[in-house]
Tab-separated table of C-alpha atoms in Angstrom:
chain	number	residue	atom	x	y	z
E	22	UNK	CA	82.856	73.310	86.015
E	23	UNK	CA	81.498	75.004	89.195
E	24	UNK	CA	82.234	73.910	92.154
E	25	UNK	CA	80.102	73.430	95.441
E	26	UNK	CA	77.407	76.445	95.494
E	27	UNK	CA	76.185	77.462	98.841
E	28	UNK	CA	74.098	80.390	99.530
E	29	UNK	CA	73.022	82.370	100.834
E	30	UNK	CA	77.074	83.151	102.018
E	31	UNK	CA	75.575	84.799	105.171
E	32	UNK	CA	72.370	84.343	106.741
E	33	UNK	CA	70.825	86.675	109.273
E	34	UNK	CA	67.772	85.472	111.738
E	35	UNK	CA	65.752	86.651	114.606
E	36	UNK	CA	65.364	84.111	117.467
E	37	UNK	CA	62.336	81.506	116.490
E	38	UNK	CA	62.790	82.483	112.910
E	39	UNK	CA	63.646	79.560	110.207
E	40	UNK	CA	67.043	79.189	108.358
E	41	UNK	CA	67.073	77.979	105.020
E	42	UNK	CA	70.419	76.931	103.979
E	43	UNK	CA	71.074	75.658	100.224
E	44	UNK	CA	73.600	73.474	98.426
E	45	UNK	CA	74.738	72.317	95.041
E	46	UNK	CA	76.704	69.827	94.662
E	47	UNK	CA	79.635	69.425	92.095
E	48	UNK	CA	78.145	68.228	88.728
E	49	UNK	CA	78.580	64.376	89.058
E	50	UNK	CA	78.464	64.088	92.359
E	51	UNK	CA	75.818	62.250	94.360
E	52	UNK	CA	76.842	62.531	97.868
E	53	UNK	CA	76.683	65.660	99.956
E	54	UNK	CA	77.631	66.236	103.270
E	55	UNK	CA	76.569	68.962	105.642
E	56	UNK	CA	79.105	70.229	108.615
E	57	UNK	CA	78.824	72.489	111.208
E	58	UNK	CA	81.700	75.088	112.222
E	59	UNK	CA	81.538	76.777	115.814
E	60	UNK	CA	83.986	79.457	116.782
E	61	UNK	CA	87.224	78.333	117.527
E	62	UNK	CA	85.993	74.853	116.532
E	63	UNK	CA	86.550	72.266	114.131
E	64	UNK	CA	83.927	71.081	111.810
E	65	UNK	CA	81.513	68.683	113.016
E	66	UNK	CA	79.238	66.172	110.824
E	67	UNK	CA	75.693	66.764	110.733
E	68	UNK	CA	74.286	64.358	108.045
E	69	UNK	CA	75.396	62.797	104.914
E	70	UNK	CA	73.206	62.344	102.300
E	71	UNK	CA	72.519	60.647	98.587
E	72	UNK	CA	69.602	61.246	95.978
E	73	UNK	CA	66.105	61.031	98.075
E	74	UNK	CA	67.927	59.301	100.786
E	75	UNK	CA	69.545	60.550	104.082
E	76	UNK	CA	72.597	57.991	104.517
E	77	UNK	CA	73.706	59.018	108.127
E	78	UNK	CA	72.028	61.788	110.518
E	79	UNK	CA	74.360	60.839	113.736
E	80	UNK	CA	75.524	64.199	113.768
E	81	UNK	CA	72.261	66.144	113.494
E	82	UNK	CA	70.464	67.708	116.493
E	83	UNK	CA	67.071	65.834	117.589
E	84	UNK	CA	65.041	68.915	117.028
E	85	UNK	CA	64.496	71.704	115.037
E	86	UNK	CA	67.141	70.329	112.095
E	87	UNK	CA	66.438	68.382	108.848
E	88	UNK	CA	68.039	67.816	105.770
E	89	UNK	CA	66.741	67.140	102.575
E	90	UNK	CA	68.132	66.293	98.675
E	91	UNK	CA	66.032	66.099	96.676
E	92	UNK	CA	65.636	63.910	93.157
E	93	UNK	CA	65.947	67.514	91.397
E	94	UNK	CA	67.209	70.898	92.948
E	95	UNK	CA	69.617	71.457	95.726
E	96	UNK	CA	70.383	69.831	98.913
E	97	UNK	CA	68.418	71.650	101.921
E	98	UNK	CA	69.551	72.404	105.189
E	99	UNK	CA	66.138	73.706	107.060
E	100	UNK	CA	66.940	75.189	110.693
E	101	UNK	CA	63.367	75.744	112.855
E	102	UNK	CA	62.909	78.293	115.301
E	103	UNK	CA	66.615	79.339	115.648
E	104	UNK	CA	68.449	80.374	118.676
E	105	UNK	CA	71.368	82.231	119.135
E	106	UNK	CA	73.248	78.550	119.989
E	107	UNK	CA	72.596	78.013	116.107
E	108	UNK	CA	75.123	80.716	114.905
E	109	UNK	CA	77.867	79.542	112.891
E	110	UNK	CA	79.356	78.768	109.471
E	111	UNK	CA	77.328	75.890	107.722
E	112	UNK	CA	79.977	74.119	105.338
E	113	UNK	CA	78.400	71.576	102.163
E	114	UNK	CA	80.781	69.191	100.876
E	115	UNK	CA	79.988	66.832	97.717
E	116	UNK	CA	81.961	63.433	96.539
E	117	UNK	CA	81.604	61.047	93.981
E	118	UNK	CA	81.255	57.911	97.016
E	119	UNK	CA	83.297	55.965	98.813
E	120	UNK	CA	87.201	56.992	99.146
E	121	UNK	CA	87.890	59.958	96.487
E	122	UNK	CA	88.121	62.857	98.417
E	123	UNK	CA	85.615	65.900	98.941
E	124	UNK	CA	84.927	68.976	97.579
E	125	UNK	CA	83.728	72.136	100.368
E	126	UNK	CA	81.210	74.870	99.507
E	127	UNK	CA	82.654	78.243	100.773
E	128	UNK	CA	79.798	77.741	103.374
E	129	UNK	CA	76.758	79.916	104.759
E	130	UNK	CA	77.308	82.137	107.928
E	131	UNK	CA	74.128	82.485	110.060
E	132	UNK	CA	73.533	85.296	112.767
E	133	UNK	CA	70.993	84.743	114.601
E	134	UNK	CA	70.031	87.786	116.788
H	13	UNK	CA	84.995	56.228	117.787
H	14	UNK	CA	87.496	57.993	115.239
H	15	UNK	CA	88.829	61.342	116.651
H	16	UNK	CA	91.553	63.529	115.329
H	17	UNK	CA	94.237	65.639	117.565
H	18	UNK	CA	95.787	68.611	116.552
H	19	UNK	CA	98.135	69.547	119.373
H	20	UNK	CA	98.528	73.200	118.513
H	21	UNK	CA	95.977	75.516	118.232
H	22	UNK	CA	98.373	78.830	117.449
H	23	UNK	CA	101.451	78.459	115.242
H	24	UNK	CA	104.664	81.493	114.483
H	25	UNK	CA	106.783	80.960	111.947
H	26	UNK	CA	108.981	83.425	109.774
H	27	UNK	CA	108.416	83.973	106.348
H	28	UNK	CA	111.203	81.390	104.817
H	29	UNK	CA	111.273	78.810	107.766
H	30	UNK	CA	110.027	75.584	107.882
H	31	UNK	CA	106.743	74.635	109.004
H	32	UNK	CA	105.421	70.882	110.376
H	33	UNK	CA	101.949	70.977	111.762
H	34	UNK	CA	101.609	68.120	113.877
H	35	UNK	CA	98.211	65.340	113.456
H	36	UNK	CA	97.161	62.379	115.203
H	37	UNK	CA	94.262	60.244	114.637
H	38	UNK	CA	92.428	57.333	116.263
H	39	UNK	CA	91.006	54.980	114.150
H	40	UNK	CA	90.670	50.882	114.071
H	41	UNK	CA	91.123	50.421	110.524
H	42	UNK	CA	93.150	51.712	107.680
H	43	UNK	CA	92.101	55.560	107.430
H	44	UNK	CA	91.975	58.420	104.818
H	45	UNK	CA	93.680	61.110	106.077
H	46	UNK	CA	93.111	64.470	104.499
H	47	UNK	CA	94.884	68.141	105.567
H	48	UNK	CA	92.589	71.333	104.619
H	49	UNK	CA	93.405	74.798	104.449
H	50	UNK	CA	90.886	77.810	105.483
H	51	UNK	CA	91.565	81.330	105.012
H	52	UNK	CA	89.174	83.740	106.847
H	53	UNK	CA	85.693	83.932	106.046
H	54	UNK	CA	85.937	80.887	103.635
H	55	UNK	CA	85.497	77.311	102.703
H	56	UNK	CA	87.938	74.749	102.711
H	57	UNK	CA	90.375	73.832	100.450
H	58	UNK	CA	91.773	70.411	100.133
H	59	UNK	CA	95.990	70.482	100.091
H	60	UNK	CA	96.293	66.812	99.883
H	61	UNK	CA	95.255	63.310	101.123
H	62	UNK	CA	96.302	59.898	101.959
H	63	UNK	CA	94.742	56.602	100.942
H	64	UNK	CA	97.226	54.132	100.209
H	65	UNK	CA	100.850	53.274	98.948
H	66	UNK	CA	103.516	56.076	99.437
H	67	UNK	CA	103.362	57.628	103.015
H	68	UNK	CA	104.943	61.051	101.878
H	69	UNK	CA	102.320	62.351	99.694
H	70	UNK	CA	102.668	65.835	98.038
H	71	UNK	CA	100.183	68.262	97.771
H	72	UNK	CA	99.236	71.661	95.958
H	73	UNK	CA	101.322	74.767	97.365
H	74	UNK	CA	104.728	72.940	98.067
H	75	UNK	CA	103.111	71.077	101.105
H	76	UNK	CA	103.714	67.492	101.957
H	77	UNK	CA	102.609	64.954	104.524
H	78	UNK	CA	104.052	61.749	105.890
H	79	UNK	CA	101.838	58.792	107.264
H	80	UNK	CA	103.185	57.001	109.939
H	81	UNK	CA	101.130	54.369	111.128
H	82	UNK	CA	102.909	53.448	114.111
H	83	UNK	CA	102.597	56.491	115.690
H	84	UNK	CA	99.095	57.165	114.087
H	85	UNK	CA	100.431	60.461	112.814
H	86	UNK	CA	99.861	62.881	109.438
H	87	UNK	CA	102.207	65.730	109.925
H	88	UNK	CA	102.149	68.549	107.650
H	89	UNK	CA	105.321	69.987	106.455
H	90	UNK	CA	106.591	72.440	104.171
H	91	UNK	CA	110.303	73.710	103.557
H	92	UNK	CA	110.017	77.564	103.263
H	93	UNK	CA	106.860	79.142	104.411
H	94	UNK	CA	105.372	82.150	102.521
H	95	UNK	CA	103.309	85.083	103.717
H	96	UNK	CA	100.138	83.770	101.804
H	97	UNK	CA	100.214	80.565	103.840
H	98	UNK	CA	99.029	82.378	106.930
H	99	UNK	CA	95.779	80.334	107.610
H	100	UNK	CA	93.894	77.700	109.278
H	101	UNK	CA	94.887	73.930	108.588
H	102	UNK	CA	92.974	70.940	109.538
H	103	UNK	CA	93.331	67.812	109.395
H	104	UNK	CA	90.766	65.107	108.954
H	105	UNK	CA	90.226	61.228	108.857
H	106	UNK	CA	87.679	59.487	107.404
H	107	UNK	CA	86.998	55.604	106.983
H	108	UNK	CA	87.548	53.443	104.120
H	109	UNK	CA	84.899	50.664	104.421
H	110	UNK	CA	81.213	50.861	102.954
H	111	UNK	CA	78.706	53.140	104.129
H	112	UNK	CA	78.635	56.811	105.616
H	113	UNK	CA	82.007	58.390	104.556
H	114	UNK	CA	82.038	61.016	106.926
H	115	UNK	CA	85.281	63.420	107.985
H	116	UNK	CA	86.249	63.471	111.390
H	117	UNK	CA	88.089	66.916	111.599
H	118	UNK	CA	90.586	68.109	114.187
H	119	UNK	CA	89.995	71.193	115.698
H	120	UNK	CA	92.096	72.863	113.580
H	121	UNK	CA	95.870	74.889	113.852
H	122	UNK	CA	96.221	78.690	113.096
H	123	UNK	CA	99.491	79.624	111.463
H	124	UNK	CA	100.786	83.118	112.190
H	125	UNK	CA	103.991	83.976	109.473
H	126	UNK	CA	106.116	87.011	110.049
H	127	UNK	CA	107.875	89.303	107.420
């Protein structure tokens, strides 16, 4: 039973490039979350997200960030035009719903230069 | 707004000693408190959590945490530290009604341990 997949596990972008960042979830699970780890930071909620549906985006930048899952495939994290304020560890977590605990990804690290 | 404190960023403890990392949340209702542990360069690893019922929980690697709702605490403790606990822990909250089930994390506490 794999766990959370993530990749790529590091991610390396020139300024005004795009950042594709991909996650599977836990087999069963229907809820993903996406967080967002700055150096010497906690992590911070970007979006949470179910089948076809984005549940909560309070934690998402206004521009340049989406995030997608879709009915079939992977859960998307798509990063426009990057900047160098955009590096950091990218962390995926998946649950069943409401109360049982979460399980991480080991994350994607992006660079941009 | 739920928010979690961590009060130390950089803990030193010798291999053997005890070890309490100290948590303290802010929340209006009846939280799930989780504790994580990150080792460098990965994800996060989930050492135990608190719903409901017993306030000492026990978790995976010897570590326990008590809930104490009146001082809206979830310290961390474990009896005899080892070398392989030297890490990152964090400690998270996250709400129990309906809807977005979101972690609030703390900003995390490095533990050094020396031989």
């Amino acid at each position: 039973n794999a766990g959370v997949m993530q990749n790529p596990r590091h991610l390396v972008r020139r300024r005004g490039q795009e950042a594709r960042l991909r996650c599977s979830p836990m087999k069963g699970h229907s809820h993903v979350y996406w967080y967002r780890q700055l150096p010497e930071e906690g992590l911070k909620f970007m979006v949470y997200l179910q089948k076809e549906n984005i549940i909560d985006e309070s934690g998402m930048p206004k521009e340049r960030f989406s995030a997608e899952f879709p009915k079939e495939g992977p859960s998307i994290l798509r990063i426009q035009q990057v900047v160098r304020g955009d590096s950091a560890a990218y962390f995926c977590a998946s649950s069943h719903g409401q109360g049982d605990g979460y399980t991480f990804g080991s994350g994607t690290r992006l660079t941009v230069v | 707004a739920q928010s979690v404190t961590q009060p130390d960023i950089h803990i030193t403890v010798s291999e053997g000693a005890s070890l309490e990392l100290r948590c303290n949340y802010s929340y209006g209702a009846t939280p799930y408190l989780f504790w994580y542990v990150q080792s460098p360069g990965q994800g996060l690893q989930l050492l135990l959590k608190y719903f409901s019922g017993d306030t000492l929980v026990q978790g995976i690697k010897g570590f326990e945490a008590e809930f104490k709702r009146s001082q809206s605490s979830f310290n961390l403790r474990k009896p005899s530290v080892h070398w392989s606990d030297a890490a990152e822990y964090f400690c998270a909250v996250s709400g129990t009604q309906g809807g977005s089930e979101k972690l609030v994390f703390g900003k995390g506490t490095k533990l050094t341990v020396n031989p």
